[in-house]
Short mmCIF file of C-alpha atoms in Angstrom, two decimals:
data_model
loop_
_atom_site.label_atom_id
_atom_site.label_comp_id
_atom_site.label_asym_id
_atom_site.label_seq_id
_atom_site.Cartn_x
_atom_site.Cartn_y
_atom_site.Cartn_z
CA ASN O 622 26.45 -3.21 19.91
CA TYR O 623 25.81 -2.22 16.38
CA GLU O 624 26.75 0.88 14.51
CA VAL O 625 23.90 2.27 12.50
CA ILE O 626 24.67 4.77 9.70
CA ASP O 627 21.33 6.80 9.39
CA LEU O 628 21.38 8.54 5.84
CA GLY O 629 18.09 10.25 6.46
CA VAL O 630 14.85 10.35 4.34
CA MET O 631 14.55 10.66 0.24
CA VAL O 632 18.22 9.32 -0.08
CA PRO O 633 19.26 8.58 -3.96
CA ALA O 634 20.31 5.13 -4.70
CA GLU O 635 23.76 6.52 -5.67
CA LYS O 636 24.43 7.73 -2.17
CA ILE O 637 23.17 4.59 -0.61
CA LEU O 638 25.66 2.44 -2.55
CA ARG O 639 28.63 4.86 -2.25
CA THR O 640 28.29 5.01 1.59
CA ALA O 641 28.00 1.36 1.83
CA ARG O 642 31.13 0.81 -0.20
CA GLU O 643 32.99 3.46 1.62
CA ARG O 644 31.96 2.40 5.24
CA GLU O 645 32.21 -1.22 4.41
CA VAL O 646 28.86 -1.98 5.72
CA ASP O 647 27.69 -5.56 6.72
CA ILE O 648 23.85 -5.01 6.22
CA ILE O 649 21.93 -2.33 3.97
CA GLY O 650 18.45 -1.38 5.22
CA LEU O 651 15.66 0.38 3.37
CA SER O 652 12.53 1.76 4.77
CA GLY O 653 9.51 3.07 3.07
CA LEU O 654 7.05 5.32 4.55
CA ILE O 655 5.04 6.12 1.32
CA THR O 656 4.00 4.27 -1.94
CA PRO O 657 6.82 5.70 -4.29
CA SER O 658 9.45 4.34 -1.84
CA LEU O 659 8.47 0.64 -3.11
CA ASP O 660 9.73 1.35 -6.73
CA GLU O 661 12.82 3.15 -5.43
CA MET O 662 13.41 -0.06 -3.30
CA ILE O 663 13.47 -2.18 -6.64
CA HIS O 664 15.75 0.43 -8.22
CA VAL O 665 18.30 0.25 -5.33
CA ALA O 666 18.12 -3.74 -5.34
CA ARG O 667 18.86 -3.57 -9.29
CA GLU O 668 21.86 -1.26 -8.69
CA LEU O 669 23.10 -3.43 -6.00
CA GLN O 670 23.23 -6.60 -8.21
CA ARG O 671 24.65 -4.34 -11.10
CA GLU O 672 27.42 -3.21 -8.87
CA GLY O 673 28.20 -6.58 -7.49
CA PHE O 674 27.19 -6.17 -3.98
CA SER O 675 27.12 -9.36 -1.66
CA VAL O 676 25.80 -7.80 1.66
CA PRO O 677 22.12 -8.66 2.62
CA LEU O 678 19.34 -6.09 2.08
CA LEU O 679 16.70 -5.29 4.69
CA ILE O 680 13.13 -4.11 3.63
CA GLY O 681 10.86 -2.38 6.28
CA GLY O 682 8.44 0.46 6.83
CA ALA O 683 4.70 0.97 6.60
CA THR O 684 4.30 0.62 2.84
CA THR O 685 6.05 -2.63 2.52
CA SER O 686 5.14 -6.08 3.04
CA ARG O 687 6.63 -9.60 3.13
CA VAL O 688 4.75 -10.70 -0.14
CA HIS O 689 5.77 -7.33 -1.96
CA THR O 690 9.49 -7.84 -0.93
CA ALA O 691 9.20 -11.52 -2.13
CA VAL O 692 7.39 -10.55 -5.44
CA LYS O 693 8.78 -7.28 -6.52
CA ILE O 694 12.25 -6.74 -4.80
CA ALA O 695 13.93 -9.94 -3.86
CA GLN O 696 14.23 -11.28 -7.44
CA HIS O 697 16.39 -8.54 -8.42
CA TYR O 698 19.07 -9.24 -5.95
CA GLU O 699 20.89 -12.43 -5.45
CA PRO O 700 22.04 -12.08 -1.64
CA PRO O 701 19.26 -12.30 0.89
CA VAL O 702 16.66 -9.84 0.93
CA VAL O 703 14.60 -9.89 4.13
CA HIS O 704 11.30 -8.20 4.91
CA VAL O 705 11.50 -6.92 8.60
CA LEU O 706 8.11 -6.47 9.91
CA ASP O 707 9.02 -4.06 12.68
CA ALA O 708 12.18 -2.36 13.78
CA SER O 709 12.15 -4.37 17.14
CA ARG O 710 12.80 -7.45 15.11
CA ALA O 711 15.84 -5.86 13.16
CA VAL O 712 18.51 -6.91 15.82
CA GLY O 713 17.33 -10.59 15.45
CA THR O 714 17.47 -10.58 11.90
CA VAL O 715 20.71 -9.13 11.54
CA GLY O 716 22.19 -11.50 14.24
CA SER O 717 20.92 -14.25 12.18
CA LEU O 718 22.47 -12.87 8.75
CA LEU O 719 25.95 -12.16 10.36
CA SER O 720 26.15 -15.40 12.20
CA PRO O 721 28.45 -17.93 10.37
CA GLU O 722 26.28 -20.83 11.84
CA ARG O 723 22.83 -19.24 11.43
CA LYS O 724 23.28 -17.32 8.10
CA ALA O 725 23.06 -20.09 5.65
CA PRO O 726 19.72 -21.79 7.34
CA PHE O 727 18.25 -18.32 7.95
CA ALA O 728 18.78 -17.49 3.98
CA PHE O 729 17.44 -20.64 2.97
CA ASN O 730 14.21 -20.38 4.92
CA ASN O 731 13.82 -16.80 3.83
CA GLN O 732 14.26 -17.72 0.32
CA SER O 733 11.82 -20.86 0.64
CA GLN O 734 9.18 -18.48 1.97
CA GLN O 735 9.45 -15.96 -0.96
CA LEU O 736 9.48 -18.72 -3.35
CA ALA O 737 6.19 -19.77 -1.86
CA ASP O 738 4.94 -16.19 -1.45
CA ARG O 739 5.63 -15.72 -5.24
CA ALA O 740 3.76 -18.78 -6.26
CA ARG O 741 0.87 -18.06 -4.08
CA TYR O 742 0.64 -14.34 -5.59
CA GLN O 743 0.91 -15.60 -9.13
CA SER O 744 -1.80 -17.86 -8.55
CA THR O 745 -4.15 -15.19 -7.16
CA GLN O 746 -3.24 -12.74 -10.14
CA ASP O 747 -4.27 -15.64 -12.57
CA GLU O 748 -7.45 -16.04 -10.78
CA ARG O 749 -8.29 -12.43 -10.52
CA SER O 750 -11.05 -11.08 -12.66
CA LEU O 751 -11.12 -7.39 -13.47
CA LEU O 752 -14.13 -5.71 -15.09
CA SER O 753 -13.59 -3.08 -17.87
CA LEU O 754 -13.80 0.46 -16.27
CA GLU O 755 -16.92 0.88 -18.50
CA ALA O 756 -18.54 -2.34 -16.88
CA ALA O 757 -17.43 -1.13 -13.28
CA ARG O 758 -19.04 2.23 -13.78
CA ARG O 759 -22.20 0.60 -15.04
CA ARG O 760 -22.26 -1.15 -11.66
CA ARG O 761 -22.01 1.91 -9.52
CA PRO O 762 -24.31 2.17 -6.61
CA LYS O 763 -27.82 3.70 -7.52
CA PHE O 764 -28.70 6.21 -5.01
CA GLU O 765 -32.09 8.26 -5.03
CA TRP O 766 -31.04 11.87 -5.03
CA SER O 767 -33.36 14.61 -3.69
CA ALA O 768 -32.88 17.84 -1.84
CA ASP O 769 -34.30 16.52 1.34
CA GLY O 770 -31.67 14.06 1.62
CA ILE O 771 -28.83 16.37 1.36
CA SER O 772 -27.67 18.02 4.59
CA LYS O 773 -26.51 21.68 4.30
CA PRO O 774 -23.50 22.73 6.57
CA THR O 775 -23.80 25.86 9.04
CA PHE O 776 -21.02 27.52 6.89
CA THR O 777 -18.96 27.19 3.80
CA GLY O 778 -15.38 27.87 3.62
CA ILE O 779 -12.72 26.94 6.08
CA ARG O 780 -12.06 27.54 9.75
CA VAL O 781 -8.80 27.36 11.69
CA LEU O 782 -8.00 26.01 15.11
CA ARG O 783 -4.59 27.01 16.58
CA ASN O 784 -3.13 25.71 19.64
CA PHE O 785 -6.04 23.55 20.42
CA PRO O 786 -6.09 22.38 23.94
CA LEU O 787 -4.55 19.04 24.01
CA GLU O 788 -6.47 18.09 27.06
CA GLU O 789 -9.66 18.07 25.06
CA THR O 790 -8.17 15.41 22.44
CA VAL O 791 -7.06 12.89 25.17
CA PRO O 792 -10.35 11.27 25.95
CA TYR O 793 -10.55 10.38 22.13
CA ILE O 794 -7.27 8.34 21.94
CA ASP O 795 -7.47 4.94 20.78
CA TRP O 796 -4.77 2.87 22.53
CA THR O 797 -4.96 -0.19 20.80
CA PRO O 798 -2.80 1.02 17.90
CA PHE O 799 -0.27 2.54 20.60
CA PHE O 800 0.51 -1.20 21.96
CA SER O 801 0.80 -2.55 18.34
CA THR O 802 3.76 0.28 18.05
CA TRP O 803 5.60 -1.67 20.74
CA GLU O 804 4.77 -5.10 19.25
CA LEU O 805 2.24 -5.69 21.89
CA ARG O 806 -0.80 -7.34 19.84
CA GLY O 807 -4.21 -7.00 21.42
CA SER O 808 -6.85 -4.60 21.63
CA TYR O 809 -7.38 -2.21 24.45
CA PRO O 810 -8.61 -2.58 27.23
CA LYS O 811 -8.56 -6.47 26.79
CA ILE O 812 -4.86 -6.55 26.47
CA LEU O 813 -4.40 -5.38 30.21
CA SER O 814 -5.93 -8.58 31.37
CA ASP O 815 -4.05 -10.81 29.01
CA PRO O 816 -2.00 -13.37 31.16
CA THR O 817 1.02 -13.04 29.11
CA LEU O 818 0.97 -9.58 27.70
CA GLY O 819 -0.98 -7.87 30.33
CA PRO O 820 1.72 -7.05 32.93
CA ARG O 821 4.09 -5.51 30.17
CA ALA O 822 0.94 -3.62 28.66
CA ALA O 823 -0.05 -2.12 32.05
CA GLU O 824 3.58 -0.96 32.63
CA LEU O 825 3.88 0.53 29.14
CA LEU O 826 0.37 2.26 29.54
CA ASP O 827 1.34 3.92 32.94
CA ASP O 828 4.73 5.09 31.37
CA ALA O 829 2.61 6.73 28.49
CA ARG O 830 -0.07 8.35 30.70
CA LYS O 831 2.84 9.85 32.81
CA LEU O 832 4.62 11.46 29.94
CA LEU O 833 1.11 12.43 28.24
CA GLY O 834 0.32 14.31 31.31
CA GLU O 835 3.49 15.90 31.24
CA ILE O 836 3.11 16.89 27.51
CA VAL O 837 -0.48 18.28 28.16
CA GLU O 838 0.32 20.24 31.49
CA ASN O 839 3.57 21.77 30.16
CA ARG O 840 2.27 22.17 26.56
CA LEU O 841 5.38 20.51 25.08
CA LEU O 842 3.34 19.72 21.58
CA SER O 843 1.14 21.99 19.84
CA ALA O 844 -1.98 21.14 18.16
CA HIS O 845 -3.44 22.79 15.06
CA ALA O 846 -6.16 22.08 12.55
CA VAL O 847 -7.90 23.70 9.64
CA TYR O 848 -11.30 22.19 8.21
CA GLY O 849 -14.03 23.17 5.88
CA PHE O 850 -17.11 22.59 3.75
CA PHE O 851 -17.47 23.13 0.10
CA ARG O 852 -20.28 23.06 -2.18
CA ALA O 853 -19.43 20.00 -4.74
CA ALA O 854 -20.87 17.93 -7.47
CA SER O 855 -19.67 14.70 -8.93
CA ILE O 856 -18.89 14.41 -12.47
CA GLY O 857 -18.20 10.89 -13.38
CA ASP O 858 -15.42 9.56 -11.00
CA ASP O 859 -14.61 13.06 -9.92
CA ILE O 860 -15.53 15.53 -7.68
CA ALA O 861 -16.01 19.26 -8.65
CA VAL O 862 -15.52 21.56 -5.66
CA TYR O 863 -16.94 25.09 -5.96
CA ALA O 864 -15.98 28.49 -4.68
CA GLY O 865 -19.07 29.74 -2.55
CA GLU O 866 -22.73 28.32 -3.20
CA SER O 867 -22.69 28.89 -6.99
CA GLY O 868 -18.96 30.04 -7.92
CA ASP O 869 -16.24 28.89 -10.12
CA VAL O 870 -14.68 25.30 -9.63
CA LEU O 871 -11.89 25.45 -6.93
CA ARG O 872 -10.48 22.16 -7.35
CA VAL O 873 -11.35 18.76 -8.81
CA LEU O 874 -10.88 15.73 -6.56
CA HIS O 875 -10.04 12.71 -8.47
CA THR O 876 -11.50 9.17 -7.17
CA LEU O 877 -10.81 5.72 -8.16
CA ARG O 878 -13.75 2.91 -8.77
CA GLN O 879 -13.42 -0.81 -7.91
CA GLN O 880 -12.79 -3.09 -10.69
CA ASN O 881 -13.05 -6.43 -9.12
CA ASP O 882 -15.97 -8.36 -10.33
CA LYS O 883 -18.12 -8.78 -7.24
CA GLY O 884 -21.26 -10.07 -9.28
CA GLU O 885 -24.16 -7.97 -10.74
CA SER O 886 -25.79 -7.50 -7.09
CA GLN O 887 -22.54 -5.79 -5.51
CA PRO O 888 -21.99 -2.21 -6.63
CA ASN O 889 -18.39 -1.17 -7.64
CA TYR O 890 -17.65 2.08 -5.45
CA ALA O 891 -15.84 5.24 -5.97
CA LEU O 892 -15.76 7.93 -3.44
CA ALA O 893 -17.56 10.20 -6.06
CA ASP O 894 -20.61 8.01 -5.75
CA PHE O 895 -21.31 9.76 -2.35
CA VAL O 896 -21.77 13.14 -4.00
CA ALA O 897 -24.68 14.32 -5.93
CA PRO O 898 -24.05 14.18 -9.75
CA VAL O 899 -23.80 17.59 -11.27
CA GLU O 900 -26.76 16.62 -13.76
CA THR O 901 -29.15 16.44 -10.66
CA GLY O 902 -28.77 20.24 -10.05
CA LEU O 903 -28.73 19.58 -6.38
CA ALA O 904 -26.42 21.55 -4.05
CA ASP O 905 -24.29 18.96 -2.31
CA TYR O 906 -21.10 19.42 -0.26
CA VAL O 907 -17.89 17.71 0.71
CA GLY O 908 -15.81 18.48 3.71
CA ALA O 909 -11.93 18.56 3.98
CA PHE O 910 -9.54 18.52 7.02
CA ALA O 911 -5.88 18.56 8.29
CA VAL O 912 -4.78 18.39 11.91
CA THR O 913 -1.48 18.03 13.36
CA THR O 914 -0.17 17.37 16.91
CA GLY O 915 3.47 17.01 15.79
CA VAL O 916 4.57 20.75 16.30
CA GLY O 917 7.31 20.42 18.89
CA VAL O 918 7.99 16.66 18.85
CA ASP O 919 11.26 17.02 17.07
CA GLU O 920 12.64 19.30 19.91
CA LEU O 921 11.21 17.27 22.51
CA CYS O 922 12.66 14.02 21.25
CA ALA O 923 16.11 15.81 20.63
CA ARG O 924 16.06 16.73 24.30
CA TYR O 925 15.52 12.97 25.36
CA GLU O 926 18.07 11.98 22.93
CA ARG O 927 20.57 14.28 24.25
CA ASP O 928 19.98 12.76 27.63
CA HIS O 929 20.25 9.18 26.08
CA ASP O 930 16.85 8.47 27.05
CA ASP O 931 15.69 6.53 23.78
CA TYR O 932 12.64 4.92 25.39
CA ASN O 933 10.83 8.26 26.00
CA SER O 934 11.94 9.75 22.65
CA ILE O 935 9.98 6.77 21.17
CA MET O 936 7.09 7.31 23.51
CA ALA O 937 6.83 10.96 22.80
CA LYS O 938 6.72 10.18 18.87
CA ALA O 939 3.98 7.25 19.60
CA LEU O 940 1.85 9.60 21.90
CA ALA O 941 2.26 12.58 19.29
CA ASP O 942 0.61 10.04 16.59
CA ARG O 943 -2.15 8.77 18.90
CA LEU O 944 -3.00 12.58 19.82
CA ALA O 945 -3.13 13.30 16.01
CA GLU O 946 -5.63 10.55 15.38
CA ALA O 947 -7.58 11.55 18.58
CA PHE O 948 -7.69 15.06 17.12
CA ALA O 949 -9.16 14.02 13.82
CA GLU O 950 -11.77 11.86 15.51
CA LEU O 951 -12.73 14.80 17.74
CA LEU O 952 -12.82 17.26 14.81
CA HIS O 953 -15.09 14.77 12.81
CA LYS O 954 -17.55 14.55 15.61
CA ARG O 955 -17.58 18.62 15.32
CA ALA O 956 -18.04 18.56 11.78
CA ARG O 957 -20.72 16.19 11.70
CA GLN O 958 -22.50 18.47 14.24
CA GLU O 959 -21.81 21.50 12.07
CA TRP O 960 -23.10 19.78 9.02
CA GLY O 961 -26.50 19.43 10.94
CA TYR O 962 -26.99 15.68 10.50
CA GLY O 963 -24.76 14.85 13.66
CA ARG O 964 -26.47 17.08 15.97
CA GLU O 965 -28.58 14.37 17.66
CA GLU O 966 -25.70 12.23 18.11
CA ASN O 967 -25.43 10.55 21.42
CA LEU O 968 -22.44 8.32 21.01
CA SER O 969 -19.67 7.16 23.52
CA VAL O 970 -15.96 7.44 22.45
CA ASP O 971 -16.12 3.60 21.93
CA ASP O 972 -18.98 4.13 19.56
CA LEU O 973 -16.66 6.79 17.80
CA ARG O 974 -13.92 4.42 17.44
CA ARG O 975 -16.36 1.79 16.01
CA GLU O 976 -17.64 4.36 13.33
CA ARG O 977 -21.26 4.02 14.75
CA TYR O 978 -21.98 7.39 12.99
CA ARG O 979 -23.29 8.68 9.67
CA GLY O 980 -20.37 9.66 7.31
CA ILE O 981 -16.72 8.87 6.49
CA ARG O 982 -13.56 10.73 6.51
CA PRO O 983 -11.28 8.83 4.15
CA ALA O 984 -7.77 9.92 3.68
CA PRO O 985 -5.35 9.83 0.65
CA GLY O 986 -3.20 6.82 0.64
CA TYR O 987 -5.69 4.60 2.29
CA PRO O 988 -7.78 1.81 0.76
CA ALA O 989 -10.69 4.02 -0.58
CA CYS O 990 -8.32 6.63 -2.02
CA PRO O 991 -5.07 5.18 -2.40
CA ASP O 992 -3.48 7.99 -4.42
CA HIS O 993 -1.20 10.15 -2.05
CA THR O 994 -1.12 13.05 -4.73
CA GLU O 995 -4.80 13.98 -3.96
CA LYS O 996 -3.31 15.60 -0.69
CA ARG O 997 -2.34 18.45 -2.79
CA SER O 998 -5.92 19.26 -3.75
CA ILE O 999 -6.98 18.89 0.02
CA PHE O 1000 -4.14 21.29 1.14
CA ASP O 1001 -4.77 23.68 -1.40
CA LEU O 1002 -8.45 24.09 -0.46
CA LEU O 1003 -7.45 24.56 3.06
CA SER O 1004 -4.11 26.20 2.75
CA ALA O 1005 -2.99 23.80 5.19
CA GLU O 1006 0.65 25.00 5.21
CA LYS O 1007 -0.29 28.36 6.31
CA ASN O 1008 -3.27 27.48 8.63
CA ALA O 1009 -2.05 24.45 10.13
CA GLY O 1010 1.72 24.38 9.84
CA ILE O 1011 1.72 21.26 8.09
CA GLU O 1012 3.90 20.73 4.95
CA LEU O 1013 3.99 18.02 2.31
CA THR O 1014 7.31 16.51 1.02
CA GLU O 1015 7.94 16.05 -2.70
CA SER O 1016 6.65 12.43 -1.86
CA PHE O 1017 3.37 13.85 -0.44
CA ALA O 1018 4.39 12.66 3.08
CA MET O 1019 3.18 15.06 5.78
CA THR O 1020 5.34 16.99 8.12
CA PRO O 1021 5.20 16.85 11.20
CA ALA O 1022 4.58 13.19 10.96
CA SER O 1023 2.03 13.33 13.59
CA SER O 1024 -0.61 14.73 11.13
CA VAL O 1025 -3.83 13.39 9.58
CA SER O 1026 -5.72 15.14 6.56
CA GLY O 1027 -8.56 13.74 4.45
CA LEU O 1028 -12.09 14.43 3.27
CA TYR O 1029 -15.58 14.41 4.95
CA PHE O 1030 -18.69 12.73 3.08
CA ALA O 1031 -22.00 13.09 4.57
CA HIS O 1032 -24.11 10.70 2.53
CA LYS O 1033 -26.25 8.48 4.61
CA ASP O 1034 -25.10 5.32 2.64
CA ALA O 1035 -21.25 6.43 2.58
CA LYS O 1036 -19.08 3.78 3.63
CA TYR O 1037 -15.31 2.84 3.74
CA PHE O 1038 -14.11 0.23 0.97
CA THR O 1039 -10.98 -0.86 -0.85
CA VAL O 1040 -10.23 0.05 -4.33
CA GLY O 1041 -8.08 -2.83 -4.84
CA LYS O 1042 -6.51 -3.67 -8.25
CA ILE O 1043 -7.31 -1.70 -10.96
CA GLY O 1044 -6.78 -2.34 -14.87
CA ARG O 1045 -4.90 -0.39 -17.63
CA ASP O 1046 -7.86 1.05 -18.85
CA GLN O 1047 -8.63 2.92 -15.34
CA VAL O 1048 -4.87 4.03 -15.27
CA ALA O 1049 -5.07 5.50 -18.56
CA ASP O 1050 -8.33 7.37 -17.88
CA TYR O 1051 -7.31 8.39 -14.42
CA GLY O 1052 -3.95 9.80 -15.91
CA GLN O 1053 -5.88 11.82 -18.50
CA ARG O 1054 -8.33 13.30 -16.02
CA LYS O 1055 -5.35 14.21 -13.78
CA ASP O 1056 -3.16 15.31 -16.66
CA MET O 1057 -0.37 13.03 -15.46
CA PRO O 1058 1.42 10.49 -17.67
CA VAL O 1059 0.45 7.03 -17.22
CA SER O 1060 3.91 6.01 -16.02
CA GLU O 1061 3.52 8.56 -12.95
CA VAL O 1062 0.35 7.23 -12.03
CA GLU O 1063 1.73 3.70 -12.10
CA MET O 1064 4.30 4.81 -9.69
CA TRP O 1065 1.86 6.30 -7.17
CA LEU O 1066 -0.67 3.47 -7.59
CA GLY O 1067 1.89 0.80 -7.79
CA PRO O 1068 0.29 -1.55 -5.19
CA ASN O 1069 -3.06 -1.20 -6.93
CA LEU O 1070 -2.22 -2.32 -10.42
CA GLY O 1071 -3.71 -5.31 -11.74
CA TYR O 1072 -1.02 -5.92 -14.24
CA GLU O 1073 2.80 -5.53 -14.68
CA PRO O 1074 3.70 -2.17 -15.80
CA ALA O 1075 6.58 -1.43 -18.06
CA ILE O 1076 9.87 -1.56 -16.07
CA ARG O 1077 10.93 2.08 -15.19
CA THR O 1078 14.89 2.85 -15.04
CA ALA O 1079 16.45 5.83 -13.34
CA GLN O 1080 16.70 7.53 -16.76
CA GLY O 1081 13.05 6.85 -17.86
CA SER O 1082 11.06 4.03 -19.24
CA GLU O 1083 11.99 0.78 -20.83
#
C-alpha cells in the first residue's frame, strides 16, 4: 500500500529534490551500487538540508553500510537518515518513520546508534597506523623468480565464447549467496536442515530450480564470455601488458598496495607483486576475463511483471546473478587448464568454491583492487563490449548487471587480500601513474581513504 516513484539510475540531485517537492513525498530513498554513489549521497543530503527538507532519508545498496551512513551522510541532514540493510526491510522502516506513535522512538534509537558508530569509527581512525608508501613498498613480499616457476599459457590473445550452454554452468552454482538475497542467512546445504529457516529455504530452492530448468531448457537467457592471456611484467606497483610475446605495451594495469602496519614480518601486498618484475627479464603472463549470463533477463523480468508476478521477476534476476558467478568459476577452471598449471587438478565443485586451487581471479571494485576504473583496461584488452555484449556505464557498472569481469594471476603464492586504508602519498602517486586528478582518485577510492579529503561540491572542490 505504498506508492513508489522510481526515478531510475544515475539521477542528479536536482531531479530528486524537484520530484520530491512536486509529488510531496513522505520519504526519499537513495540506493548506491557502485563507489561514486557514496559521494553523491553526501551531496544529496547537503542539498536536502540547504533547501529545508524535513522528510526522512533512506540509504541502501551494495556499496553502503550502517557505519558509512552514520559517519559520512547523516551528519549533513537533520531529519532521520536511516541505513536499510536490505530492500525487504524497507516496509518496516518506512512504517516506523510514518507512524505518529513510533517515529520519535525509532528516530531516537537510530540517532543514538549513529552517534555510537561515529565515536567507534573515530577511535579506530585515531588508532590506525599507516606506513608511508615508501615503507610499504619496502615490505613487499620477496619472491624468488625463475623461468621454471612461471607457467606459460597454451595461447596468448583472446578467445570468445558466444551462447555458451547454460546447462554446463549450473553445476557450478553456489547457492549460499542466493539465500542471502532473500534474507535467509546460512550456508548451503546446511540451511536446508535448519529448524527455523529450513522449510522456507527448501521451498525457495524448489521454486528456484523449477525456474532455472525453464530458463535453461527454453534458453531464456544467453551466456557470453571473452577471456585471454597476455605477456606481462610488473613495473613497481603497475603491470605492463604487452602485445604478443615481445610487442609494444597494450595497457598498463594499476594496482594499490596495503599501507597498514602489520609488522616487519608480514608483507604489504599489491597485485603487481604476483607478476615477475620487468628487471628480471622473465616472460610472465596475466589473464583477463568478462562473462555475462544477463542477456535476456530484462525481457524475461518484464514478461513476469506484465503478469504481476514480481516473485518470479526477482527470482529470475537472482538466478542470472548466480549463473554469472558460476560461469566465472567454470571459466577460471578452464583458464587454469589452458595455462598449464591446472591440468592435473582433481577438485570437486565444493573444492572450487573453497578456492582450493592455485591462482586467483580478483575483480575491480573488490578488496584487492578496489578501483572500479580499472575495468576500462580489462574491457579494452578483451574488446568486451563487442565480444561479450557487456557495456560499462559512466560509473563503471557493468550492464547487463549479471556480469563478472576481472584478472587471472597464476603465481603459486598469489592470494586474495584487502588493500584497506591508504594514505595521501599513495593517492597522489596513484593519480600520477593513472594521469588522474587526486580529487578524482579520492572519489573512486573514498572507502579506502585513511584521511579526510577536501570537501567536494557540485561545482568543484572547496
